[in-house]
Coordinates of N, CA and C and ligand atoms in Angstrom, one line a residue:
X181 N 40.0 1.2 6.9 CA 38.8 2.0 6.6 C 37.5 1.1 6.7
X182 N 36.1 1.5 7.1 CA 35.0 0.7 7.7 C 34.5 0.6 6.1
X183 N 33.3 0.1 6.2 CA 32.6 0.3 5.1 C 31.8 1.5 4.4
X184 N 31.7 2.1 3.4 CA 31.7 3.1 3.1 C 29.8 3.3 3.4
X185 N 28.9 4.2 4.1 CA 28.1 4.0 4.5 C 27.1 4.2 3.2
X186 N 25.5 4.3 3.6 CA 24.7 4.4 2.5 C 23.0 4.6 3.2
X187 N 22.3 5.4 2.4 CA 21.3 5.6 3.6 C 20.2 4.9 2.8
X188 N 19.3 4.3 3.7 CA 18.3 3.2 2.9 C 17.3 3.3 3.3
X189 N 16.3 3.9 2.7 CA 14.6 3.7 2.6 C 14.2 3.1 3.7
X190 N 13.5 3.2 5.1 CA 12.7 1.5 5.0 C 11.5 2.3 5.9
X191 N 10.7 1.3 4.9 CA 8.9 1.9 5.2 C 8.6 0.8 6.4
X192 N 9.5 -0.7 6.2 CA 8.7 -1.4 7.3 C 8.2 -2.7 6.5
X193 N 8.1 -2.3 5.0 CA 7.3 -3.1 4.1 C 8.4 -4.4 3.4
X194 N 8.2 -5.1 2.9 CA 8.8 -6.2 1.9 C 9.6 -5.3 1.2
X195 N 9.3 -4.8 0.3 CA 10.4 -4.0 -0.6 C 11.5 -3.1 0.4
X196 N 11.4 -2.4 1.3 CA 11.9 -2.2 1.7 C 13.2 -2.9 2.3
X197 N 13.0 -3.5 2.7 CA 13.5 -4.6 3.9 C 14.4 -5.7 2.8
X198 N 13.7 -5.7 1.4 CA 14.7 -6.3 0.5 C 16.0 -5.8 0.4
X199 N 15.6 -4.6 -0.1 CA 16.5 -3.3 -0.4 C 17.8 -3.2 0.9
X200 N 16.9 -3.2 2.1 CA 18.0 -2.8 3.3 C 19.0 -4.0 2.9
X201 N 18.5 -5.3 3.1 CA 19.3 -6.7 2.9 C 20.4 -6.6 1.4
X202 N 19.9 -6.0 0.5 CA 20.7 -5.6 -0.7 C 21.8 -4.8 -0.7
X203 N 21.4 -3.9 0.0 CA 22.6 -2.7 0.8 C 23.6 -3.3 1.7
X204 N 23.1 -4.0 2.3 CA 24.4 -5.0 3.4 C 24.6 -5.8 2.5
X205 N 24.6 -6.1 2.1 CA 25.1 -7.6 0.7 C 26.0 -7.0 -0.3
X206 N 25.9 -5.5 -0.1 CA 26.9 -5.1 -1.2 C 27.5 -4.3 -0.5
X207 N 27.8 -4.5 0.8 CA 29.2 -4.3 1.8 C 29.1 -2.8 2.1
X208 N 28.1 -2.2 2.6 CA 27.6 -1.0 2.9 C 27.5 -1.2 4.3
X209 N 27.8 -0.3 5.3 CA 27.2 0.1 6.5 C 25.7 1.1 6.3
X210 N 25.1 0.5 6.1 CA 23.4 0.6 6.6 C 22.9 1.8 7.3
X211 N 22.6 2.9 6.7 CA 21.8 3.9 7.9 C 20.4 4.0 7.4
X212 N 19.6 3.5 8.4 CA 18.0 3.2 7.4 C 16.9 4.7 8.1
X213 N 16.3 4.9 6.7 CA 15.7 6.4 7.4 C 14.0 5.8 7.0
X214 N 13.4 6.1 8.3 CA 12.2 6.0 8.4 C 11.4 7.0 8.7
X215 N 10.1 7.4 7.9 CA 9.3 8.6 8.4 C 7.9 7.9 9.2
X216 N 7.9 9.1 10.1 CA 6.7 8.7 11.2 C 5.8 10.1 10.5
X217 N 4.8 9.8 9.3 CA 4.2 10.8 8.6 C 3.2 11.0 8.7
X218 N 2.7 10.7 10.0 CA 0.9 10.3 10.0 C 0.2 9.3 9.2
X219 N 1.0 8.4 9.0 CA 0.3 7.4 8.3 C -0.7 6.8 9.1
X220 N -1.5 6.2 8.6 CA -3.0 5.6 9.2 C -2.6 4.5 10.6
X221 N -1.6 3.8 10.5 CA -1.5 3.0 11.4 C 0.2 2.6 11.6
X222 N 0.4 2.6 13.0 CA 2.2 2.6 13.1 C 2.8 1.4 13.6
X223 N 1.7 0.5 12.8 CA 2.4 -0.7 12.4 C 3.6 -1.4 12.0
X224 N 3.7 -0.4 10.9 CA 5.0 -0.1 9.9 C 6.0 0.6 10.3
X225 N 5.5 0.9 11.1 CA 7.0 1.6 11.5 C 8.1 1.3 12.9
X226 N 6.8 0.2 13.5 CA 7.4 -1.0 14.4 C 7.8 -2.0 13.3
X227 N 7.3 -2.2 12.3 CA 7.9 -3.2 11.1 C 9.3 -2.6 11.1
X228 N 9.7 -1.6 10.5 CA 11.0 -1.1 10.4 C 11.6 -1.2 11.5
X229 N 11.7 -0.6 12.6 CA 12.5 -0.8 13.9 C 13.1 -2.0 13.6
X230 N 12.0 -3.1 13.9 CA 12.2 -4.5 13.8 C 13.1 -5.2 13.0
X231 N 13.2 -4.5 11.4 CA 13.8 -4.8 10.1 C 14.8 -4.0 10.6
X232 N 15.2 -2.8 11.0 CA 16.6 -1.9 10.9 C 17.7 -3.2 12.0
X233 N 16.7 -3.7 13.1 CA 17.6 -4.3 14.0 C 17.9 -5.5 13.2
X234 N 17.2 -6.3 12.9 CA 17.4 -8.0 11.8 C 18.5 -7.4 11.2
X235 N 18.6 -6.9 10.6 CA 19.2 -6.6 9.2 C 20.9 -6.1 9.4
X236 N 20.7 -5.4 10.8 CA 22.2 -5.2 11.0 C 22.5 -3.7 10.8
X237 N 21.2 -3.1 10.8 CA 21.7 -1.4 10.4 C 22.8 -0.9 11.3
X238 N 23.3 0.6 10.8 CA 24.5 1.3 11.4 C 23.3 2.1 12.5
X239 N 22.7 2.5 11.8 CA 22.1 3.3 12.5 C 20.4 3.3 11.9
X240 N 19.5 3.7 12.6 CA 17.8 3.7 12.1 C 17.5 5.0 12.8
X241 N 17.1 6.1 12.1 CA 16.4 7.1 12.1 C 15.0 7.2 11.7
X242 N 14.2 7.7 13.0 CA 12.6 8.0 12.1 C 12.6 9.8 12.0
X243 N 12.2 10.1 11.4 CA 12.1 11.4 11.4 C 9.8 11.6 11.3
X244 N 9.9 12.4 12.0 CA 8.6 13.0 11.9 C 8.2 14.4 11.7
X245 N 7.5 13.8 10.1 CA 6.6 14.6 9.7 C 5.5 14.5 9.2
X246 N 4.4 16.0 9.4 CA 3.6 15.4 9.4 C 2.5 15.9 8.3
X247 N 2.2 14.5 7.5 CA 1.9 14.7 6.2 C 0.3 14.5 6.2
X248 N -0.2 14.3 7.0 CA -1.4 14.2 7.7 C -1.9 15.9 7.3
X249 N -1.6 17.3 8.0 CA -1.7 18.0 8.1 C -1.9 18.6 6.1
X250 N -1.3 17.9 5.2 CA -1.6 18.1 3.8 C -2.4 17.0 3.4
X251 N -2.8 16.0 4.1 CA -3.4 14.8 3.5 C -3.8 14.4 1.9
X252 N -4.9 14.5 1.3 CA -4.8 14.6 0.2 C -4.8 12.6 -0.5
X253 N -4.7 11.8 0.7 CA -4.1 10.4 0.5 C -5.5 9.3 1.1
X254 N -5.3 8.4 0.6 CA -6.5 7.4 1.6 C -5.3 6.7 2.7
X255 N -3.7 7.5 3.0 CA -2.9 6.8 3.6 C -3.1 7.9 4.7
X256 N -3.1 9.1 4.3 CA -2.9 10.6 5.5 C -4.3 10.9 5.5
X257 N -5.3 10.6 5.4 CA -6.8 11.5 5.9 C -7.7 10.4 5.6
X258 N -8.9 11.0 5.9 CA -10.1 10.0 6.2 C -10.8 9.4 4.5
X259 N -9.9 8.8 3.6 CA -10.0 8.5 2.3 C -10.2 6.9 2.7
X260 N -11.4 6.4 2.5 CA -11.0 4.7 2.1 C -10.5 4.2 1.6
X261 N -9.6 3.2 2.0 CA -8.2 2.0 0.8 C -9.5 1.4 0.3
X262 N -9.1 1.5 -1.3 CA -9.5 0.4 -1.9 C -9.4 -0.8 -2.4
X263 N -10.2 -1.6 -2.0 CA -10.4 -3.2 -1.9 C -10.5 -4.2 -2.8
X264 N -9.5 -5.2 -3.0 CA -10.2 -6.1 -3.8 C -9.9 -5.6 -5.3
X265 N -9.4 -5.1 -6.1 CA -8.9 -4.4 -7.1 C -7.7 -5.5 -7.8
X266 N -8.0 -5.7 -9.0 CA -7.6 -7.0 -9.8 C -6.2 -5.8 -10.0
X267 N -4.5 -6.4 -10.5 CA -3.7 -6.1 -10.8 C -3.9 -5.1 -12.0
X268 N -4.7 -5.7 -13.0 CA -5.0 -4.7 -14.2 C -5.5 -3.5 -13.7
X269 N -6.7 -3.5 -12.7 CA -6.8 -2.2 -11.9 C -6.3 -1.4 -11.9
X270 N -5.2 -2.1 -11.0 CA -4.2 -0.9 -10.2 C -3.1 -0.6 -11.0
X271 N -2.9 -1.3 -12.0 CA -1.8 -0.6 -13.1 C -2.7 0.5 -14.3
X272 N -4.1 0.7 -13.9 CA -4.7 1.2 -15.1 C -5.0 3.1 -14.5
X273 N -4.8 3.6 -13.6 CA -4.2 4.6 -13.1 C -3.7 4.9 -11.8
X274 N -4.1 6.0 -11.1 CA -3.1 6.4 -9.8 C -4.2 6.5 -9.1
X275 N -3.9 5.8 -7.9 CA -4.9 4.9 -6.9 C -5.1 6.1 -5.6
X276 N -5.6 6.4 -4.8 CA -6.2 7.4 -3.8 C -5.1 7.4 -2.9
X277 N -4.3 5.6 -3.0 CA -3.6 5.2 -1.6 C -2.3 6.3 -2.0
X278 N -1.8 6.7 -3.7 CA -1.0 7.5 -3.7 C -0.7 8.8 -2.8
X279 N 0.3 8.9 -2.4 CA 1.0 9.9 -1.0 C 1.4 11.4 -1.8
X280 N 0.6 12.0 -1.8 CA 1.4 13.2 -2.8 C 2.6 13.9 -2.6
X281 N 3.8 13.5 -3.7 CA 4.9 13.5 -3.9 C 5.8 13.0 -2.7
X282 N 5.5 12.1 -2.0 CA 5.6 11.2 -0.9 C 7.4 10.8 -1.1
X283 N 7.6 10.3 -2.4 CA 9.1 9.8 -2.5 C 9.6 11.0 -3.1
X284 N 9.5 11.5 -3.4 CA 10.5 13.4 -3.2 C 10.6 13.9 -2.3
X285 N 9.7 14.0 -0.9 CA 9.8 14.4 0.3 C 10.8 13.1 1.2
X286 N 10.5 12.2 0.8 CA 11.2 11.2 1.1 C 12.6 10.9 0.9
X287 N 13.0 11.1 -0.7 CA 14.2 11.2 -0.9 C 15.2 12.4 -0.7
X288 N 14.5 13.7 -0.5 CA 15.1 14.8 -0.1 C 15.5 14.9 1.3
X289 N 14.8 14.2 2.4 CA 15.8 13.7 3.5 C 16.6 12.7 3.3
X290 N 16.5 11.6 2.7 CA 18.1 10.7 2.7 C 19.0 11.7 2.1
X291 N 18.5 12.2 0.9 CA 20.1 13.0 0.5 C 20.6 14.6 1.7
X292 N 20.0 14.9 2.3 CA 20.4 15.6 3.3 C 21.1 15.3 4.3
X293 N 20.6 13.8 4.9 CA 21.3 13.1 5.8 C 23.0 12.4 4.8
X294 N 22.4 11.9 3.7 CA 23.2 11.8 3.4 C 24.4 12.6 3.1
X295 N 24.4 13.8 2.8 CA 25.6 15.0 2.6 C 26.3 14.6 3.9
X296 N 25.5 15.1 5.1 CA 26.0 14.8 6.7 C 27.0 13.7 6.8
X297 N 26.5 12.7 6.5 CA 27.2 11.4 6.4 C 28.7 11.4 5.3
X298 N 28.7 12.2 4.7 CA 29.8 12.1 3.3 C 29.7 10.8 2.9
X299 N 28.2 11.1 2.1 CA 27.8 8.9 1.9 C 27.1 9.2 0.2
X300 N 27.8 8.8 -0.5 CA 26.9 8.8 -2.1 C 26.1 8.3 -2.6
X301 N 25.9 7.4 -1.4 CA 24.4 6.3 -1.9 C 23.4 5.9 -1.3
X302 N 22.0 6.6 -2.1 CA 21.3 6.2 -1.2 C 20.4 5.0 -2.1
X303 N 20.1 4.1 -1.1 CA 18.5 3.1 -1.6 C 17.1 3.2 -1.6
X304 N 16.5 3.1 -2.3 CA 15.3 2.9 -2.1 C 14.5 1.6 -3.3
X305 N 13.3 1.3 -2.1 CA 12.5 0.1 -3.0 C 11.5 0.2 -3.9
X306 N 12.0 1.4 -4.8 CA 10.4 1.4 -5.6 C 10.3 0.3 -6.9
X307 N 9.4 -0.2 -7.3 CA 9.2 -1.2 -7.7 C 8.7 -1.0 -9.3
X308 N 8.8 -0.5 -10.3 CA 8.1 -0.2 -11.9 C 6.8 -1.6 -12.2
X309 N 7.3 -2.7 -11.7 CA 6.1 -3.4 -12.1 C 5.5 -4.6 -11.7
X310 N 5.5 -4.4 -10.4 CA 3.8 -4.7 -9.4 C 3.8 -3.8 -8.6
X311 N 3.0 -3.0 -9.2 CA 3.2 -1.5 -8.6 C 1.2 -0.6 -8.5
X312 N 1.8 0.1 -7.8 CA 0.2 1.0 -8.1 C 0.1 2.2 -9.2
X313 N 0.6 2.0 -9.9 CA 0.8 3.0 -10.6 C 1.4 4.8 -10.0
X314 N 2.2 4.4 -9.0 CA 2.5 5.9 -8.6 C 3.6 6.7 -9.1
X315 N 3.3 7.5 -9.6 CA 4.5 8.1 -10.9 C 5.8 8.4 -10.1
X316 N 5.6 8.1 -8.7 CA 7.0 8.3 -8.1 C 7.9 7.2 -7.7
X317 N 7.6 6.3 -8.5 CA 8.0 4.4 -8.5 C 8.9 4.8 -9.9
X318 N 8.8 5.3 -10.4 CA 9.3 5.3 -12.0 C 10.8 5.3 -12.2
X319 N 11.3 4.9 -12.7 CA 13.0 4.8 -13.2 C 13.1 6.3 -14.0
X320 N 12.4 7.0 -14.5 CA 12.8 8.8 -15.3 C 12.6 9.4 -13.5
X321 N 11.6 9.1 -12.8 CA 11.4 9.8 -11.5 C 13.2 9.6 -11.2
X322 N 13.2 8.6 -10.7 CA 14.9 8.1 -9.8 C 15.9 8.7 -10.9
X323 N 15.9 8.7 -12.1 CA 16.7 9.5 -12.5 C 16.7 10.7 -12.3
X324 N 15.8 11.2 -12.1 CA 15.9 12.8 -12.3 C 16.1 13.5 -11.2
X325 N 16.1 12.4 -9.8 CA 16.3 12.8 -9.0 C 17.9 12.6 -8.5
X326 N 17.8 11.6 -9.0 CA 19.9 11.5 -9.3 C 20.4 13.1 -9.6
X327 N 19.8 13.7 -10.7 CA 20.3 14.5 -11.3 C 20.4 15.5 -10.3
X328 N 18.7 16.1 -9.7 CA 18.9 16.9 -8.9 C 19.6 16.6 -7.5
X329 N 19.9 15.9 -7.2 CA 20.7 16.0 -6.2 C 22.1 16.1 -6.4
X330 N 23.0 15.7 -7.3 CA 23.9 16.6 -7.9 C 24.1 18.0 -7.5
X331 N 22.9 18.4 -8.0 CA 22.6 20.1 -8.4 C 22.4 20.9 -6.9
X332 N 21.7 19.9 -6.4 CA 21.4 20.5 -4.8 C 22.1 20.8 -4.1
X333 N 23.0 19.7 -3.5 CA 24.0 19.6 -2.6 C 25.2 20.4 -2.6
X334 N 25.9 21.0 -1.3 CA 27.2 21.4 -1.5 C 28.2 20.3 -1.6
X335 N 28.3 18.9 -1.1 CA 28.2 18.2 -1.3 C 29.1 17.6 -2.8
X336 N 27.6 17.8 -3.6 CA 27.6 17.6 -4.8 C 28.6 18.7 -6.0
X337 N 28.1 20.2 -5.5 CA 28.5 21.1 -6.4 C 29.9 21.2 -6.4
X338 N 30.6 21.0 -5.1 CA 32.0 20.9 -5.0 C 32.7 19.7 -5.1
X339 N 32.1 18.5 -5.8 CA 32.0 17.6 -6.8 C 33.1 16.3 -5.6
X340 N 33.3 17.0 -4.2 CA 33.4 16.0 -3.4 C 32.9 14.7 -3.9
X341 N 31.6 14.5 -3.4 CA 30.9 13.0 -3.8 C 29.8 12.8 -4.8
X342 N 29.5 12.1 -5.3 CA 28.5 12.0 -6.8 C 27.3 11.3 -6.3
X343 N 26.3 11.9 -6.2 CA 25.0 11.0 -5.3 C 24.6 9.9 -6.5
X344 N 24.2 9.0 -6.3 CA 23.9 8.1 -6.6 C 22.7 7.1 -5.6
X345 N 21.9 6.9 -6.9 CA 20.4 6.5 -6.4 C 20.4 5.0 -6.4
X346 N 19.9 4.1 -5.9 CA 20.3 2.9 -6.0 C 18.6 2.5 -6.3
X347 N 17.8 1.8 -6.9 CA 16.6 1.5 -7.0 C 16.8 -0.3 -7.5
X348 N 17.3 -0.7 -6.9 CA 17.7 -2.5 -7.2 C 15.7 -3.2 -7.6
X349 N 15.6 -3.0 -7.1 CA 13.8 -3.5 -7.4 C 12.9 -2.8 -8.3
X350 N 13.7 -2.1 -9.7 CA 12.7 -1.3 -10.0 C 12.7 -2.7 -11.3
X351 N 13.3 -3.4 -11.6 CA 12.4 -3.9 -12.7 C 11.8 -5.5 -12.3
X352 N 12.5 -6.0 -10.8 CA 11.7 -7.0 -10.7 C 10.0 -7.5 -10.4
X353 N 10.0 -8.6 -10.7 CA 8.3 -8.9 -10.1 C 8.4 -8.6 -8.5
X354 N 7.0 -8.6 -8.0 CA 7.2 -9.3 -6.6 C 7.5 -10.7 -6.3
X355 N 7.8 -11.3 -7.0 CA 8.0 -12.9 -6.5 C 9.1 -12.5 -6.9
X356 N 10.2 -12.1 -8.0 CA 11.8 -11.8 -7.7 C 12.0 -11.3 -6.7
X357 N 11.4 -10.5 -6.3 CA 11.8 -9.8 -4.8 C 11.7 -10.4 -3.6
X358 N 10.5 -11.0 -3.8 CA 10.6 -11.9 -2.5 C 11.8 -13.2 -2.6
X359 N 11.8 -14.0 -3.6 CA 12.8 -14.8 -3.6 C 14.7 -14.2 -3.4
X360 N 14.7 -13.1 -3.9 CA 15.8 -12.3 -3.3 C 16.3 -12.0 -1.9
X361 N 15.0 -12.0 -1.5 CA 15.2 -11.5 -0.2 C 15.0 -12.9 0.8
X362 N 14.5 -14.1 0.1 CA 14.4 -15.2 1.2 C 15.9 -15.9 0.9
X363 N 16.8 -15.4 -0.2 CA 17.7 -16.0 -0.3 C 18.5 -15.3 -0.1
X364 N 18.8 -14.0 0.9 CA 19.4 -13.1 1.7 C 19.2 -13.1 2.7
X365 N 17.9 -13.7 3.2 CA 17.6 -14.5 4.9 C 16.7 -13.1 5.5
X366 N 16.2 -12.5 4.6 CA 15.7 -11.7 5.3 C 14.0 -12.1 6.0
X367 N 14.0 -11.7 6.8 CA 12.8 -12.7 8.2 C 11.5 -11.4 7.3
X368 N 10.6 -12.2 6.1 CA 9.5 -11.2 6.1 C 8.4 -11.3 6.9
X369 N 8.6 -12.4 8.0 CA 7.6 -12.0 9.3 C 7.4 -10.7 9.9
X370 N 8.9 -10.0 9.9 CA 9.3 -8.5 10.4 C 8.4 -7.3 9.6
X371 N 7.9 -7.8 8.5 CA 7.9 -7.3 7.6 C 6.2 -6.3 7.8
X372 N 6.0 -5.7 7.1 CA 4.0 -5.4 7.4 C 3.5 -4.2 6.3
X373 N 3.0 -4.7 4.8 CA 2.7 -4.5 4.2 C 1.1 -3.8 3.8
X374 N -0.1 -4.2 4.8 CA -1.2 -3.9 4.6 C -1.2 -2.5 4.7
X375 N -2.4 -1.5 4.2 CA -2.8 -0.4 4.2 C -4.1 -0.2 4.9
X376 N -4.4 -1.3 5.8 CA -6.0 -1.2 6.3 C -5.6 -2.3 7.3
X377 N -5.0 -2.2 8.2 CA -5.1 -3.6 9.4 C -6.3 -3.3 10.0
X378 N -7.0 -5.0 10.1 CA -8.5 -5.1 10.4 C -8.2 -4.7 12.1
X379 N -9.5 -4.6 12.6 CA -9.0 -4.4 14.3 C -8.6 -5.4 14.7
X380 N -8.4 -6.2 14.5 CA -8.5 -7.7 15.2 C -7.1 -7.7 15.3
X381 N -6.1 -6.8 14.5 CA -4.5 -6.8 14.2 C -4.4 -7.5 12.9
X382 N -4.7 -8.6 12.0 CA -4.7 -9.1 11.0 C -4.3 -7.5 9.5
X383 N -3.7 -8.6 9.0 CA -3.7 -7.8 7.5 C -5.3 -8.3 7.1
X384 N -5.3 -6.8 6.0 CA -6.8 -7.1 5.2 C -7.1 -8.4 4.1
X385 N -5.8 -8.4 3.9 CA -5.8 -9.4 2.5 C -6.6 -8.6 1.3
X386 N -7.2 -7.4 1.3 CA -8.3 -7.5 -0.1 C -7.3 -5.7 -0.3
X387 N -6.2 -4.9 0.3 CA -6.0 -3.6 -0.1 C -4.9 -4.0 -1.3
X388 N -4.9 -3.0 -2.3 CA -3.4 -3.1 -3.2 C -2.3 -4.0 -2.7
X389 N -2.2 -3.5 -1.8 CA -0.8 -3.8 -0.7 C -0.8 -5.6 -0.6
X390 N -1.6 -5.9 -0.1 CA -1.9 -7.1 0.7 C -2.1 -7.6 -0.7
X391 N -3.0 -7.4 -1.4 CA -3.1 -8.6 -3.0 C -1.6 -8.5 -3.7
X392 N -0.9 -7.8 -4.2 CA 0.5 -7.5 -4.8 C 1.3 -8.5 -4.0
X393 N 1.6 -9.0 -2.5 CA 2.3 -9.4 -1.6 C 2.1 -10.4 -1.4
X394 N 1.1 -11.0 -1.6 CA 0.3 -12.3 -1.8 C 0.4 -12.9 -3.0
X395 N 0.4 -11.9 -4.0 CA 0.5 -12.6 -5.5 C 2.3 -13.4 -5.4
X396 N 3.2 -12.1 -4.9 CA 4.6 -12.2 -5.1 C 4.7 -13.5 -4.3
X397 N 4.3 -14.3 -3.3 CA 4.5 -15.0 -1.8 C 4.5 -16.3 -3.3
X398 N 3.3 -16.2 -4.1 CA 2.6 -17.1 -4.7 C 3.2 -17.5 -5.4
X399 N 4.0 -16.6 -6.4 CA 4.1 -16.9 -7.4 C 6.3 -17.5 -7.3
X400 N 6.3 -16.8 -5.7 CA 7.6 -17.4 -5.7 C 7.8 -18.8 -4.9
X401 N 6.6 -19.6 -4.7 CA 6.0 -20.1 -4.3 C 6.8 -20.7 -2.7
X402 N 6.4 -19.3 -1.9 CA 6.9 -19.3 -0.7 C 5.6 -19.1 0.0
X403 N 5.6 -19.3 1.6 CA 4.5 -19.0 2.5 C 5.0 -17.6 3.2
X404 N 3.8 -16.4 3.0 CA 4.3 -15.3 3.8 C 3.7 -15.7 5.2
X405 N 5.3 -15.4 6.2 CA 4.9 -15.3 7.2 C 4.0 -14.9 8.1
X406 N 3.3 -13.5 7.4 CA 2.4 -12.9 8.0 C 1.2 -13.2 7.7
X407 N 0.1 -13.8 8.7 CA -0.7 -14.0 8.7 C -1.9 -12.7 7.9
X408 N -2.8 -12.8 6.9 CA -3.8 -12.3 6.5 C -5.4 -12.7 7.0
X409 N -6.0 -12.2 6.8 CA -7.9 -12.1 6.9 C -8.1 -13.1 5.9
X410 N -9.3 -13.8 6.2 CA -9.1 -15.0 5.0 C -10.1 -14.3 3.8
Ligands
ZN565 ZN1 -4.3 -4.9 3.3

């Protein structure tokens, strides 16, 4: 028998790309699901390609939809990322860059694909604390979505397989994470975190994204591969 499969998050980003490398390390065949959502720039989603191949996935799916059409985000419509925002900031409420209900629409296709698959586990990288405060990072969120998916699935109801949510990064820092993942060999050159790439192609260095990424590089006192804006 192969390895029992598992479907995994990947945005494209660091956390992500941790998570995929966590999944293969714990003897999973890898199916990584990526959305093409209208996000502002499809950077990230050449980041994932890039990460699904490094990493050794079974398979990389992007699915597109298009969240553009509900915007509501400074990630889906013409909202500006905000810059420059000290950590106390962004843990002091819920930031514009928030996707509305982004990882529920998100996890409601892994567990779909995953029924298809007859696969009980899925990953994802959300993080409780270097975080933006988005209520869909939360450990009661991932449980409760444990729950419903249970409840959802045929899958589930006919008690075949027990879905299970895997959230490995929800209590570390970013510098746990990054050191996790440089000691799993994962290349975060692949990687592409910013929410505002300057024209020039550079990361912003000053959005949520890029300061969080840079703290974690820092504090695990590693050099991120990817070049920033100075
Ligand atoms: Zn940035």
């Amino acid at each position: 028998m192969g390895a029992a499969p598992a479907v995994v998050l990947l945005s494209g980003g660091l956390d992500s790309a941790t998570v995929l490398a966590i999944a293969r390390e714990e003897g999973f065949a890898t199916h990584a699901l990526s959305f093409d959502y209208g996000q502002r720039h499809d950077r990230e989603l050449d980041s994932a390609r890039r990460v699904a191949q490094a990493l050794g996935a079974a398979r990389h799916l992007v699915l597109r939809l298009d969240l553009r059409a509900i915007g509501g985000s400074a990630l889906t419509a013409d909202i500006p990322v905000p810059q420059g925002r000290t950590v106390e900031a962004m843990g002091a409420g819920i930031p514009v860059t928030y996707v509305p209900a982004r990882n529920t629409i998100f996890l409601s296709h892994a567990m779909a694909w995953a029924e298809v698959l007859e696969c009980q586990d899925i990953f994802i990288g959300v993080n409780a604390l270097d975080y933006s405060g988005y209520p869909d990072c939360r450990l009661e969120f991932i449980e409760a979505f444990e729950r419903l998916g249970n409840l959802a699935t045929r899958a589930g109801v006919e008690g075949r397989t027990r879905l299970r949510i895997h959230a490995p990064l929800i209590r570390l820092t970013k510098a746990e994470i990054v050191a996790r993942g440089a000691a799993l060999g994962v290349d975060y050159g692949l990687t592409w975190s910013c929410y505002a790439p300057r024209p020039d192609g550079l990361a912003c260095g000053r959005c949520d994204s890029c300061l969080l990424r840079a703290k974690g590089f820092r504090a695990a006192d590693l050099r991120d591969p990817v070049p920033s804006a100075p």
